[in-house]
Amino acid sequence: MPDRMSQPSRAVIFFCKVNGIDYEEIKVHISKGQHLTPEFAEINPMKQLPAIADGRFKLFESHAILIYLACAFPGVADHWYPADVFKRSKIHSVLDWHHSNLRRGAAPYVFNTTIAPILGRPLNPQVAAEAEIILSSSLSKLESFWLKGNGRFLLGGNQPSIADLSLVCELMQLEVLDEKDRTRLLGPHKKVQQWIENTRNATSPHFDEVHRVIMLAKERQQHQRLKAAKNEGGSNMKRPLVSRM
C-alpha cells in the first residue's frame, strides 16, 4: 500500500519491479489522509507508508519489507541482500544509518522548503535550516565513507543492494527543489552524483518509471516558480515612479 510520493514506498515498489515480483499496488494518498483511516490501520497500526500484505502476513517499515521480499521470493539475486552474514550486516548498518541521518535531513528539508503548501501546511524555515545541516552532513558522510573505494555502489560493491535502492529514493526527492538549492546541496558531492547515475543505469528502465511521479512534481514546481516570478516582475513594473525632482 504505497503513495509514490513517499520515498520508502518508492523503494519497495522499485525492488519489486527490478526483481519481477508480482504485486497489486493499492494506492494510499497521504495528501488525502488515507493512511489515517481505520481500514489502513488494520494493515499498519502506526498509520505510515509503506505497508504490505502477503496473504495473511502483514508488514510495515520499508527496510523490513525490503529484507522480507529479498528473502521470501525465489529468483532474487544474492547481491540485493547477500547470504554472507558479514555483507548482510554491513547493509544493515547502512540502512540504520539512513533513517537516523540522511532521512532526518532530506525529508524535513524538502517538506519545509517545497512540499508543505501542497498539503495545506505552512513552510517552516527554522525546521528547514536545521534539516539542511543534517542533510549536508549526511551527504558528506555518504561521499566520504559509504561510497569510499572504487566500487560503483554503497560499501564498495560492484552491484546494488537494497541499501542502494533505499538511499537513492531518499535523494531523488531533491529533484523537486529549486535548481539552485539542489545544485548547492549536491554539487560538492561528485561521488554521490555518480552513484545515483550508476544506480539509474543498473536498474533501467525501472528507475525512471518509479521516479516519474517526482519528475512530474518537479515540472509542476518549476511552472509555479516561473509563474510567481512573472507575477512579481509584473507587479514591480506597475509600481508608480517617484520623482526626485
Coordinates of N, CA and C in Angstrom, one line a residue:
M1 N 0.9 -1.2 0.0 CA 0.0 0.0 0.0 C 0.9 1.2 0.0
P2 N 1.1 1.8 -1.2 CA 2.0 2.9 -1.2 C 1.4 4.2 -1.7
D3 N 2.1 5.3 -1.5 CA 2.0 6.6 -2.2 C 3.3 6.9 -2.8
R4 N 3.4 7.0 -4.1 CA 4.7 7.0 -4.8 C 5.5 8.3 -4.5
M5 N 4.8 9.3 -3.9 CA 5.5 10.5 -3.4 C 6.3 10.2 -2.1
S6 N 6.0 9.0 -1.5 CA 6.7 8.6 -0.3 C 8.0 7.9 -0.7
Q7 N 9.1 8.4 -0.2 CA 10.4 7.8 -0.5 C 10.5 6.3 -0.2
P8 N 10.1 5.9 1.1 CA 10.2 4.5 1.4 C 9.3 3.6 0.5
S9 N 8.1 4.2 0.2 CA 7.2 3.4 -0.7 C 7.8 3.2 -2.1
R10 N 8.5 4.2 -2.6 CA 9.1 4.0 -3.9 C 10.2 2.9 -3.9
A11 N 10.9 2.9 -2.8 CA 12.0 1.9 -2.6 C 11.4 0.4 -2.7
V12 N 10.3 0.2 -2.1 CA 9.6 -1.1 -2.1 C 9.1 -1.4 -3.5
I13 N 8.5 -0.5 -4.1 CA 8.0 -0.7 -5.5 C 9.1 -0.9 -6.4
F14 N 10.2 -0.1 -6.3 CA 11.4 -0.2 -7.1 C 11.9 -1.7 -7.0
F15 N 12.1 -2.2 -5.8 CA 12.6 -3.5 -5.6 C 11.8 -4.6 -6.3
C16 N 10.5 -4.5 -6.2 CA 9.6 -5.4 -6.8 C 9.7 -5.4 -8.3
K17 N 9.8 -4.2 -8.9 CA 9.9 -4.1 -10.3 C 11.2 -4.7 -10.8
V18 N 12.3 -4.3 -10.2 CA 13.6 -4.7 -10.6 C 13.7 -6.3 -10.6
N19 N 13.1 -6.9 -9.6 CA 13.2 -8.3 -9.4 C 12.0 -9.1 -9.9
G20 N 11.1 -8.5 -10.7 CA 10.0 -9.2 -11.3 C 9.0 -9.8 -10.3
I21 N 8.9 -9.2 -9.1 CA 7.9 -9.7 -8.1 C 6.5 -9.2 -8.4
D22 N 5.6 -10.1 -8.6 CA 4.2 -9.6 -8.9 C 3.6 -9.1 -7.6
Y23 N 2.9 -8.0 -7.8 CA 2.2 -7.3 -6.6 C 1.0 -6.5 -7.1
E24 N 0.1 -6.3 -6.2 CA -1.0 -5.4 -6.5 C -0.7 -4.1 -5.8
E25 N -0.7 -3.0 -6.5 CA -0.4 -1.7 -5.9 C -1.7 -1.0 -5.5
I26 N -2.0 -0.9 -4.2 CA -3.2 -0.2 -3.8 C -2.8 1.1 -3.3
K27 N -3.2 2.2 -4.0 CA -2.7 3.5 -3.7 C -3.4 4.1 -2.5
V28 N -2.5 4.6 -1.6 CA -3.0 5.3 -0.4 C -2.4 6.7 -0.4
H29 N -3.3 7.7 -0.6 CA -2.8 9.0 -0.8 C -2.6 9.7 0.5
I30 N -1.3 10.1 0.8 CA -1.0 10.8 2.1 C -1.7 12.1 2.1
S31 N -1.7 12.8 0.9 CA -2.3 14.2 0.9 C -3.8 14.2 1.2
K32 N -4.4 13.0 1.1 CA -5.9 12.9 1.4 C -6.1 12.3 2.8
G33 N -5.0 12.0 3.4 CA -5.1 11.4 4.8 C -5.6 10.0 4.8
Q34 N -5.5 9.3 3.7 CA -6.0 7.9 3.6 C -5.2 6.9 4.4
H35 N -4.0 7.3 4.8 CA -3.2 6.4 5.7 C -3.6 6.5 7.2
L36 N -4.5 7.4 7.5 CA -5.0 7.6 8.8 C -6.3 6.9 9.1
T37 N -6.9 6.2 8.1 CA -8.2 5.6 8.2 C -8.1 4.3 9.0
P38 N -9.2 3.9 9.6 CA -9.2 2.6 10.4 C -8.9 1.4 9.5
E39 N -9.3 1.5 8.2 CA -9.0 0.4 7.3 C -7.5 0.2 7.1
F40 N -6.8 1.3 6.9 CA -5.3 1.2 6.8 C -4.7 0.8 8.1
A41 N -5.2 1.2 9.2 CA -4.6 0.9 10.5 C -4.7 -0.6 10.7
E42 N -5.6 -1.4 10.0 CA -5.6 -2.8 10.1 C -4.3 -3.4 9.5
I43 N -3.8 -2.7 8.5 CA -2.5 -3.2 7.9 C -1.3 -2.7 8.7
N44 N -1.4 -1.4 9.0 CA -0.3 -0.8 9.8 C -0.8 0.1 10.9
P45 N -0.8 -0.4 12.1 CA -1.4 0.3 13.2 C -0.6 1.7 13.4
M46 N 0.6 1.8 12.9 CA 1.3 3.0 13.0 C 0.9 4.1 12.0
K47 N 0.0 3.7 11.1 CA -0.6 4.6 10.1 C 0.5 5.3 9.3
Q48 N 1.5 4.6 8.8 CA 2.5 5.2 8.0 C 2.7 4.3 6.8
L49 N 3.3 4.8 5.7 CA 3.6 4.1 4.5 C 5.1 3.8 4.4
P50 N 5.4 2.7 3.7 CA 4.5 1.7 3.1 C 4.1 0.6 4.1
A51 N 3.2 -0.3 3.6 CA 2.9 -1.5 4.3 C 2.5 -2.5 3.2
I52 N 2.7 -3.8 3.6 CA 2.3 -4.9 2.6 C 1.5 -5.9 3.3
A53 N 0.7 -6.7 2.5 CA 0.0 -7.8 3.0 C 0.4 -9.0 2.0
D54 N 1.0 -10.0 2.5 CA 1.4 -11.2 1.6 C 0.6 -12.3 2.2
G55 N -0.6 -12.5 1.6 CA -1.5 -13.5 2.2 C -2.0 -12.9 3.5
R56 N -1.9 -13.7 4.6 CA -2.3 -13.2 5.9 C -1.2 -12.5 6.6
F57 N 0.0 -12.5 6.0 CA 1.1 -11.8 6.7 C 1.2 -10.4 6.3
K58 N 1.2 -9.5 7.4 CA 1.2 -8.1 7.2 C 2.6 -7.5 7.8
L59 N 3.1 -6.5 7.1 CA 4.4 -6.0 7.5 C 4.5 -4.5 7.1
F60 N 5.1 -3.7 7.9 CA 5.3 -2.3 7.6 C 6.8 -2.0 8.0
E61 N 7.2 -0.8 7.7 CA 8.6 -0.3 7.7 C 9.3 -0.8 6.5
S62 N 9.8 0.2 5.7 CA 10.3 -0.1 4.3 C 11.5 -1.1 4.4
H63 N 12.4 -0.8 5.3 CA 13.6 -1.7 5.4 C 13.3 -3.1 5.7
A64 N 12.3 -3.3 6.6 CA 11.9 -4.6 7.0 C 11.2 -5.3 5.8
I65 N 10.5 -4.5 5.0 CA 9.8 -5.1 3.9 C 10.8 -5.5 2.8
L66 N 11.8 -4.7 2.6 CA 12.8 -5.0 1.6 C 13.5 -6.3 1.9
I67 N 13.9 -6.4 3.2 CA 14.6 -7.6 3.7 C 13.7 -8.9 3.5
Y68 N 12.4 -8.7 3.8 CA 11.4 -9.8 3.7 C 11.3 -10.2 2.2
L69 N 11.1 -9.2 1.3 CA 11.0 -9.6 -0.1 C 12.2 -10.2 -0.7
A70 N 13.4 -9.8 -0.2 CA 14.6 -10.4 -0.7 C 14.8 -11.8 -0.3
C71 N 14.3 -12.1 0.9 CA 14.4 -13.5 1.4 C 13.2 -14.4 1.0
A72 N 12.1 -13.9 0.9 CA 10.9 -14.7 0.7 C 10.6 -15.1 -0.8
F73 N 11.1 -14.3 -1.7 CA 10.8 -14.6 -3.1 C 11.9 -15.2 -3.8
P74 N 11.7 -16.4 -4.5 CA 12.8 -17.0 -5.2 C 13.2 -16.2 -6.4
G75 N 14.5 -16.3 -6.8 CA 14.9 -15.6 -8.0 C 15.5 -14.3 -7.7
V76 N 15.5 -13.8 -6.5 CA 16.1 -12.5 -6.2 C 17.6 -12.7 -6.1
A77 N 18.4 -12.0 -6.9 CA 19.8 -12.2 -6.9 C 20.5 -11.9 -5.5
D78 N 21.5 -12.6 -5.2 CA 22.1 -12.5 -3.9 C 22.7 -11.1 -3.6
H79 N 23.1 -10.4 -4.6 CA 23.7 -9.1 -4.3 C 22.7 -8.1 -3.7
W80 N 21.4 -8.3 -3.8 CA 20.5 -7.4 -3.2 C 20.5 -7.5 -1.7
Y81 N 20.6 -8.7 -1.2 CA 20.7 -8.9 0.3 C 21.5 -10.2 0.5
P82 N 22.8 -10.1 0.5 CA 23.7 -11.3 0.4 C 23.5 -12.3 1.5
A83 N 23.7 -13.6 1.2 CA 23.6 -14.6 2.2 C 24.8 -14.5 3.2
D84 N 25.9 -14.0 2.7 CA 27.1 -13.8 3.6 C 26.8 -12.9 4.8
V85 N 26.9 -13.4 6.0 CA 26.5 -12.6 7.2 C 27.3 -11.3 7.4
F86 N 28.5 -11.3 6.9 CA 29.3 -10.1 7.1 C 28.8 -9.0 6.1
K87 N 28.5 -9.4 4.9 CA 28.0 -8.4 3.9 C 26.6 -8.0 4.3
R88 N 25.8 -8.9 4.8 CA 24.4 -8.6 5.2 C 24.4 -7.6 6.4
S89 N 25.3 -7.8 7.3 CA 25.4 -6.9 8.5 C 25.8 -5.5 8.0
K90 N 26.7 -5.4 7.1 CA 27.1 -4.1 6.5 C 25.9 -3.4 5.9
I91 N 25.1 -4.1 5.2 CA 23.9 -3.5 4.6 C 23.0 -3.0 5.7
H92 N 22.8 -3.8 6.8 CA 22.0 -3.3 7.9 C 22.6 -2.0 8.5
S93 N 23.9 -1.9 8.6 CA 24.5 -0.7 9.1 C 24.1 0.5 8.3
V94 N 24.1 0.4 6.9 CA 23.8 1.5 6.1 C 22.3 1.8 6.3
L95 N 21.4 0.8 6.3 CA 20.0 1.1 6.5 C 19.7 1.8 7.8
D96 N 20.3 1.4 8.9 CA 20.1 2.0 10.2 C 20.6 3.4 10.1
W97 N 21.8 3.6 9.5 CA 22.4 5.0 9.4 C 21.4 5.9 8.6
H98 N 20.8 5.3 7.6 CA 20.0 6.1 6.7 C 18.8 6.8 7.5
H99 N 18.1 6.0 8.3 CA 16.9 6.5 9.0 C 17.3 7.4 10.1
S100 N 18.5 7.3 10.6 CA 19.0 8.1 11.7 C 19.7 9.4 11.2
N101 N 20.0 9.5 10.0 CA 20.8 10.6 9.5 C 20.2 11.2 8.2
L102 N 20.4 10.5 7.1 CA 20.0 11.1 5.8 C 18.5 11.4 5.7
R103 N 17.7 10.5 6.2 CA 16.3 10.7 6.1 C 15.9 11.9 7.0
R104 N 16.5 12.0 8.2 CA 16.2 13.1 9.1 C 16.6 14.5 8.5
G105 N 17.4 14.5 7.5 CA 17.8 15.7 6.8 C 16.9 16.0 5.6
A106 N 16.9 15.0 4.7 CA 16.3 15.2 3.4 C 14.8 15.4 3.5
A107 N 14.1 14.5 4.2 CA 12.6 14.6 4.2 C 12.1 15.9 4.8
P108 N 12.5 16.3 6.0 CA 12.0 17.6 6.5 C 12.5 18.8 5.7
Y109 N 13.7 18.7 5.1 CA 14.2 19.9 4.3 C 13.3 20.1 3.1
V110 N 13.0 19.0 2.4 CA 12.2 19.1 1.2 C 10.7 19.5 1.6
F111 N 10.2 19.0 2.6 CA 8.9 19.3 3.1 C 8.7 20.8 3.4
N112 N 9.7 21.3 4.2 CA 9.6 22.7 4.7 C 10.1 23.7 3.8
T113 N 10.6 23.3 2.6 CA 11.0 24.3 1.6 C 10.1 24.3 0.3
T114 N 9.4 23.1 0.1 CA 8.7 22.9 -1.1 C 7.4 22.3 -1.0
I115 N 7.3 21.2 -0.3 CA 6.1 20.3 -0.3 C 4.9 20.8 0.6
A116 N 5.3 21.4 1.7 CA 4.2 21.7 2.7 C 3.0 22.4 2.2
P117 N 3.2 23.5 1.3 CA 2.0 24.2 0.8 C 1.0 23.3 0.0
I118 N 1.6 22.3 -0.7 CA 0.8 21.4 -1.5 C -0.2 20.6 -0.6
L119 N 0.3 20.3 0.7 CA -0.6 19.6 1.6 C -1.3 20.5 2.6
G120 N -1.3 21.8 2.2 CA -2.1 22.8 3.0 C -1.4 23.1 4.3
R121 N -0.1 22.9 4.4 CA 0.7 23.2 5.6 C 1.6 24.4 5.3
P122 N 2.0 25.2 6.3 CA 2.9 26.3 6.1 C 4.3 25.8 6.1
L123 N 5.2 26.6 5.4 CA 6.6 26.3 5.4 C 7.2 26.7 6.7
N124 N 8.2 26.0 7.1 CA 8.8 26.3 8.4 C 10.3 26.5 8.2
P125 N 10.8 27.7 8.0 CA 12.2 28.0 7.6 C 13.2 27.5 8.7
Q126 N 12.8 27.6 10.0 CA 13.6 27.1 11.1 C 13.9 25.6 11.0
V127 N 12.8 24.9 10.8 CA 13.0 23.4 10.6 C 13.8 23.1 9.4
A128 N 13.5 23.8 8.3 CA 14.3 23.6 7.1 C 15.8 23.9 7.3
A129 N 16.1 24.9 8.0 CA 17.5 25.3 8.3 C 18.2 24.2 9.1
E130 N 17.5 23.7 10.1 CA 18.1 22.6 10.9 C 18.2 21.3 10.1
A131 N 17.2 21.0 9.3 CA 17.3 19.8 8.4 C 18.4 19.9 7.4
E132 N 18.7 21.1 6.9 CA 19.8 21.3 5.9 C 21.1 21.0 6.5
I133 N 21.3 21.3 7.8 CA 22.6 21.0 8.4 C 22.8 19.5 8.5
I134 N 21.7 18.7 8.9 CA 21.8 17.3 8.9 C 21.9 16.7 7.5
L135 N 21.2 17.2 6.6 CA 21.3 16.7 5.2 C 22.7 16.9 4.6
S136 N 23.3 18.1 4.8 CA 24.7 18.4 4.3 C 25.7 17.5 5.0
S137 N 25.6 17.3 6.3 CA 26.5 16.4 7.0 C 26.3 14.9 6.5
S138 N 25.1 14.5 6.2 CA 24.8 13.2 5.8 C 25.4 13.0 4.4
L139 N 25.2 14.0 3.5 CA 25.8 13.8 2.1 C 27.3 13.7 2.2
S140 N 27.9 14.5 3.1 CA 29.4 14.4 3.3 C 29.8 13.0 3.7
K141 N 29.1 12.4 4.7 CA 29.4 11.1 5.1 C 29.1 10.0 4.1
L142 N 28.1 10.2 3.3 CA 27.8 9.3 2.2 C 28.9 9.3 1.2
E143 N 29.4 10.5 0.9 CA 30.5 10.7 -0.1 C 31.8 10.1 0.4
S144 N 32.2 10.4 1.7 CA 33.5 10.1 2.2 C 33.6 8.7 2.8
F145 N 32.5 8.1 3.3 CA 32.5 6.8 4.0 C 31.8 5.7 3.2
W146 N 30.5 5.9 3.0 CA 29.7 4.8 2.4 C 30.1 4.6 1.0
L147 N 30.6 5.6 0.3 CA 31.0 5.4 -1.1 C 32.5 5.4 -1.3
K148 N 33.2 5.2 -0.2 CA 34.7 5.2 -0.4 C 35.1 3.9 -1.1
G149 N 36.3 4.0 -1.8 CA 36.8 2.9 -2.6 C 36.4 3.1 -4.0
N150 N 36.7 2.0 -4.8 CA 36.5 2.1 -6.2 C 35.2 1.4 -6.7
G151 N 34.4 0.9 -5.8 CA 33.1 0.3 -6.2 C 32.1 1.3 -6.7
R152 N 31.2 0.9 -7.5 CA 30.2 1.8 -8.1 C 29.0 2.0 -7.1
F153 N 28.9 1.2 -6.1 CA 27.7 1.3 -5.2 C 28.1 1.3 -3.8
L154 N 27.2 1.4 -2.9 CA 27.5 1.6 -1.4 C 28.3 0.4 -1.0
L155 N 29.1 0.7 0.0 CA 30.0 -0.3 0.6 C 31.0 -0.9 -0.3
G156 N 31.3 -0.1 -1.4 CA 32.3 -0.6 -2.4 C 31.9 -1.7 -3.3
G157 N 30.6 -1.9 -3.3 CA 30.1 -3.0 -4.2 C 30.1 -2.7 -5.7
N158 N 30.1 -3.7 -6.5 CA 30.0 -3.6 -7.9 C 28.6 -3.9 -8.4
Q159 N 27.7 -4.2 -7.5 CA 26.3 -4.4 -7.8 C 25.5 -3.8 -6.7
P160 N 24.3 -3.3 -7.0 CA 23.5 -2.6 -6.0 C 22.9 -3.6 -5.0
S161 N 22.6 -3.1 -3.8 CA 21.9 -3.8 -2.8 C 20.6 -3.1 -2.4
I162 N 19.8 -3.6 -1.5 CA 18.6 -3.0 -1.1 C 18.9 -1.6 -0.4
A163 N 20.1 -1.5 0.1 CA 20.5 -0.2 0.7 C 20.7 0.9 -0.4
D164 N 21.2 0.5 -1.6 CA 21.3 1.5 -2.7 C 19.9 2.0 -3.1
L165 N 19.0 1.1 -3.2 CA 17.6 1.5 -3.6 C 17.0 2.4 -2.5
S166 N 17.1 2.1 -1.3 CA 16.5 2.9 -0.2 C 17.1 4.3 -0.2
L167 N 18.4 4.4 -0.2 CA 19.0 5.7 -0.1 C 18.9 6.5 -1.4
V168 N 18.9 5.9 -2.6 CA 18.7 6.7 -3.8 C 17.3 7.2 -3.9
C169 N 16.3 6.5 -3.4 CA 15.0 7.0 -3.4 C 14.8 8.2 -2.5
E170 N 15.6 8.2 -1.4 CA 15.6 9.3 -0.5 C 16.1 10.6 -1.2
L171 N 17.2 10.4 -1.9 CA 17.9 11.6 -2.5 C 17.1 12.1 -3.7
M172 N 16.4 11.2 -4.4 CA 15.7 11.7 -5.6 C 14.6 12.7 -5.3
Q173 N 14.2 12.8 -4.1 CA 13.2 13.8 -3.8 C 13.8 15.2 -3.9
L174 N 15.1 15.3 -3.8 CA 15.7 16.6 -4.0 C 15.5 17.2 -5.4
E175 N 15.0 16.4 -6.3 CA 14.7 16.9 -7.6 C 13.6 18.0 -7.6
V176 N 12.7 18.0 -6.6 CA 11.6 18.9 -6.6 C 12.1 20.3 -6.1
L177 N 13.3 20.4 -5.6 CA 13.8 21.7 -5.1 C 14.1 22.6 -6.2
D178 N 14.2 23.9 -5.9 CA 14.7 24.9 -6.8 C 16.1 24.5 -7.3
E179 N 16.4 24.6 -8.5 CA 17.6 24.1 -9.1 C 18.8 24.6 -8.4
K180 N 18.8 25.9 -8.0 CA 20.0 26.4 -7.3 C 20.2 25.8 -6.0
D181 N 19.1 25.4 -5.3 CA 19.2 24.8 -4.0 C 19.7 23.4 -4.1
R182 N 19.2 22.7 -5.1 CA 19.7 21.3 -5.4 C 21.1 21.3 -5.8
T183 N 21.6 22.2 -6.6 CA 23.0 22.3 -7.0 C 23.9 22.6 -5.8
R184 N 23.4 23.5 -5.0 CA 24.2 23.9 -3.8 C 24.4 22.7 -2.9
L185 N 23.4 21.9 -2.7 CA 23.4 20.7 -1.8 C 24.2 19.5 -2.4
L186 N 23.9 19.2 -3.7 CA 24.5 18.0 -4.3 C 25.8 18.3 -5.1
G187 N 26.0 19.6 -5.5 CA 27.1 20.0 -6.3 C 28.5 19.5 -5.8
P188 N 28.7 19.7 -4.5 CA 30.1 19.4 -4.0 C 30.3 17.9 -3.9
H189 N 29.3 17.1 -4.1 CA 29.4 15.6 -3.9 C 29.4 14.8 -5.2
K190 N 30.5 14.8 -5.8 CA 30.6 14.2 -7.2 C 30.4 12.7 -7.1
K191 N 30.9 12.0 -6.0 CA 30.7 10.6 -5.9 C 29.2 10.2 -5.7
V192 N 28.5 11.1 -5.0 CA 27.1 10.8 -4.7 C 26.4 11.0 -6.1
Q193 N 26.7 12.0 -6.8 CA 26.0 12.2 -8.1 C 26.3 11.0 -9.1
Q194 N 27.5 10.5 -9.1 CA 27.9 9.4 -9.9 C 27.2 8.1 -9.5
W195 N 27.1 7.9 -8.2 CA 26.4 6.8 -7.6 C 24.9 6.8 -8.0
I196 N 24.3 7.9 -8.0 CA 22.9 8.0 -8.4 C 22.8 7.5 -9.9
E197 N 23.7 8.0 -10.7 CA 23.7 7.6 -12.2 C 24.0 6.1 -12.3
N198 N 24.9 5.6 -11.5 CA 25.2 4.2 -11.6 C 24.0 3.3 -11.2
T199 N 23.3 3.8 -10.2 CA 22.1 3.1 -9.8 C 21.0 3.2 -10.8
R200 N 20.8 4.3 -11.5 CA 19.9 4.5 -12.6 C 20.2 3.5 -13.7
N201 N 21.5 3.5 -14.1 CA 21.9 2.7 -15.2 C 21.7 1.2 -14.9
A202 N 22.0 0.8 -13.6 CA 21.9 -0.6 -13.3 C 20.5 -1.1 -13.1
T203 N 19.5 -0.2 -13.0 CA 18.1 -0.6 -12.8 C 17.2 -0.1 -13.9
S204 N 17.7 0.4 -15.0 CA 16.9 0.9 -16.1 C 16.1 -0.3 -16.6
P205 N 14.8 0.0 -17.1 CA 14.1 1.3 -17.1 C 13.3 1.6 -15.8
H206 N 13.5 0.8 -14.8 CA 12.6 0.9 -13.7 C 12.9 2.1 -12.8
F207 N 14.1 2.6 -12.8 CA 14.5 3.8 -12.1 C 13.6 5.0 -12.5
D208 N 13.6 5.2 -13.8 CA 12.9 6.4 -14.3 C 11.4 6.2 -14.1
E209 N 10.9 5.0 -14.3 CA 9.5 4.7 -14.1 C 9.0 5.0 -12.7
V210 N 9.8 4.5 -11.7 CA 9.4 4.6 -10.3 C 9.4 6.1 -9.9
H211 N 10.4 6.8 -10.5 CA 10.5 8.2 -10.1 C 9.8 9.2 -11.0
R212 N 9.0 8.7 -11.9 CA 8.2 9.6 -12.8 C 7.4 10.6 -12.0
V213 N 6.8 10.1 -10.9 CA 6.0 11.0 -10.0 C 6.8 12.2 -9.5
I214 N 8.0 11.9 -9.2 CA 8.9 13.0 -8.7 C 9.2 14.0 -9.8
M215 N 9.5 13.5 -11.0 CA 9.8 14.4 -12.1 C 8.6 15.2 -12.5
L216 N 7.4 14.6 -12.4 CA 6.2 15.4 -12.7 C 6.0 16.5 -11.6
A217 N 6.3 16.2 -10.4 CA 6.2 17.2 -9.3 C 7.2 18.3 -9.5
K218 N 8.4 17.9 -10.0 CA 9.4 18.9 -10.3 C 8.9 19.8 -11.4
E219 N 8.3 19.3 -12.5 CA 7.8 20.2 -13.5 C 6.7 21.1 -13.0
R220 N 5.8 20.6 -12.1 CA 4.8 21.5 -11.6 C 5.4 22.6 -10.7
Q221 N 6.4 22.3 -9.9 CA 7.1 23.2 -9.1 C 7.8 24.3 -9.9
Q222 N 8.5 23.9 -11.0 CA 9.1 24.8 -11.9 C 8.1 25.8 -12.6
H223 N 7.0 25.2 -13.0 CA 6.0 26.1 -13.6 C 5.4 27.1 -12.6
Q224 N 5.2 26.7 -11.3 CA 4.7 27.6 -10.3 C 5.8 28.7 -10.0
R225 N 7.1 28.3 -10.0 CA 8.1 29.3 -9.7 C 8.2 30.3 -10.8
L226 N 8.1 29.8 -12.1 CA 8.1 30.8 -13.2 C 6.9 31.7 -13.2
K227 N 5.8 31.2 -12.9 CA 4.5 32.0 -12.8 C 4.7 33.0 -11.7
A228 N 5.2 32.6 -10.5 CA 5.4 33.5 -9.4 C 6.4 34.6 -9.8
A229 N 7.4 34.3 -10.5 CA 8.4 35.2 -10.9 C 7.9 36.2 -11.9
K230 N 7.0 35.8 -12.8 CA 6.4 36.7 -13.8 C 5.4 37.6 -13.1
N231 N 4.7 37.1 -12.1 CA 3.7 37.9 -11.4 C 4.5 39.0 -10.6
E232 N 5.6 38.6 -10.0 CA 6.3 39.5 -9.2 C 7.0 40.6 -10.1
G233 N 7.4 40.2 -11.3 CA 8.0 41.1 -12.2 C 7.0 42.1 -12.7
G234 N 5.8 41.6 -13.0 CA 4.7 42.5 -13.4 C 4.3 43.5 -12.4
S235 N 4.2 43.0 -11.1 CA 3.8 44.0 -10.1 C 4.9 45.0 -9.9
N236 N 6.1 44.7 -10.1 CA 7.2 45.7 -9.9 C 7.1 46.7 -11.0
M237 N 6.7 46.3 -12.2 CA 6.6 47.2 -13.3 C 5.5 48.2 -13.1
K238 N 4.5 47.8 -12.4 CA 3.3 48.6 -12.2 C 3.5 49.6 -11.0
R239 N 4.6 49.5 -10.3 CA 4.8 50.4 -9.2 C 5.0 51.8 -9.7
P240 N 4.4 52.8 -9.1 CA 4.5 54.2 -9.5 C 5.9 54.7 -9.3
L241 N 6.4 55.4 -10.3 CA 7.7 56.1 -10.2 C 7.6 57.3 -9.3
V242 N 8.6 57.4 -8.4 CA 8.6 58.6 -7.5 C 9.6 59.6 -8.0
S243 N 9.1 60.8 -8.4 CA 10.0 61.8 -8.9 C 10.9 62.4 -7.7
R244 N 12.2 62.6 -8.0 CA 13.1 63.2 -7.1 C 13.4 64.6 -7.5
M245 N 12.7 65.1 -8.4 CA 13.0 66.5 -8.9 C 12.4 67.5 -7.9

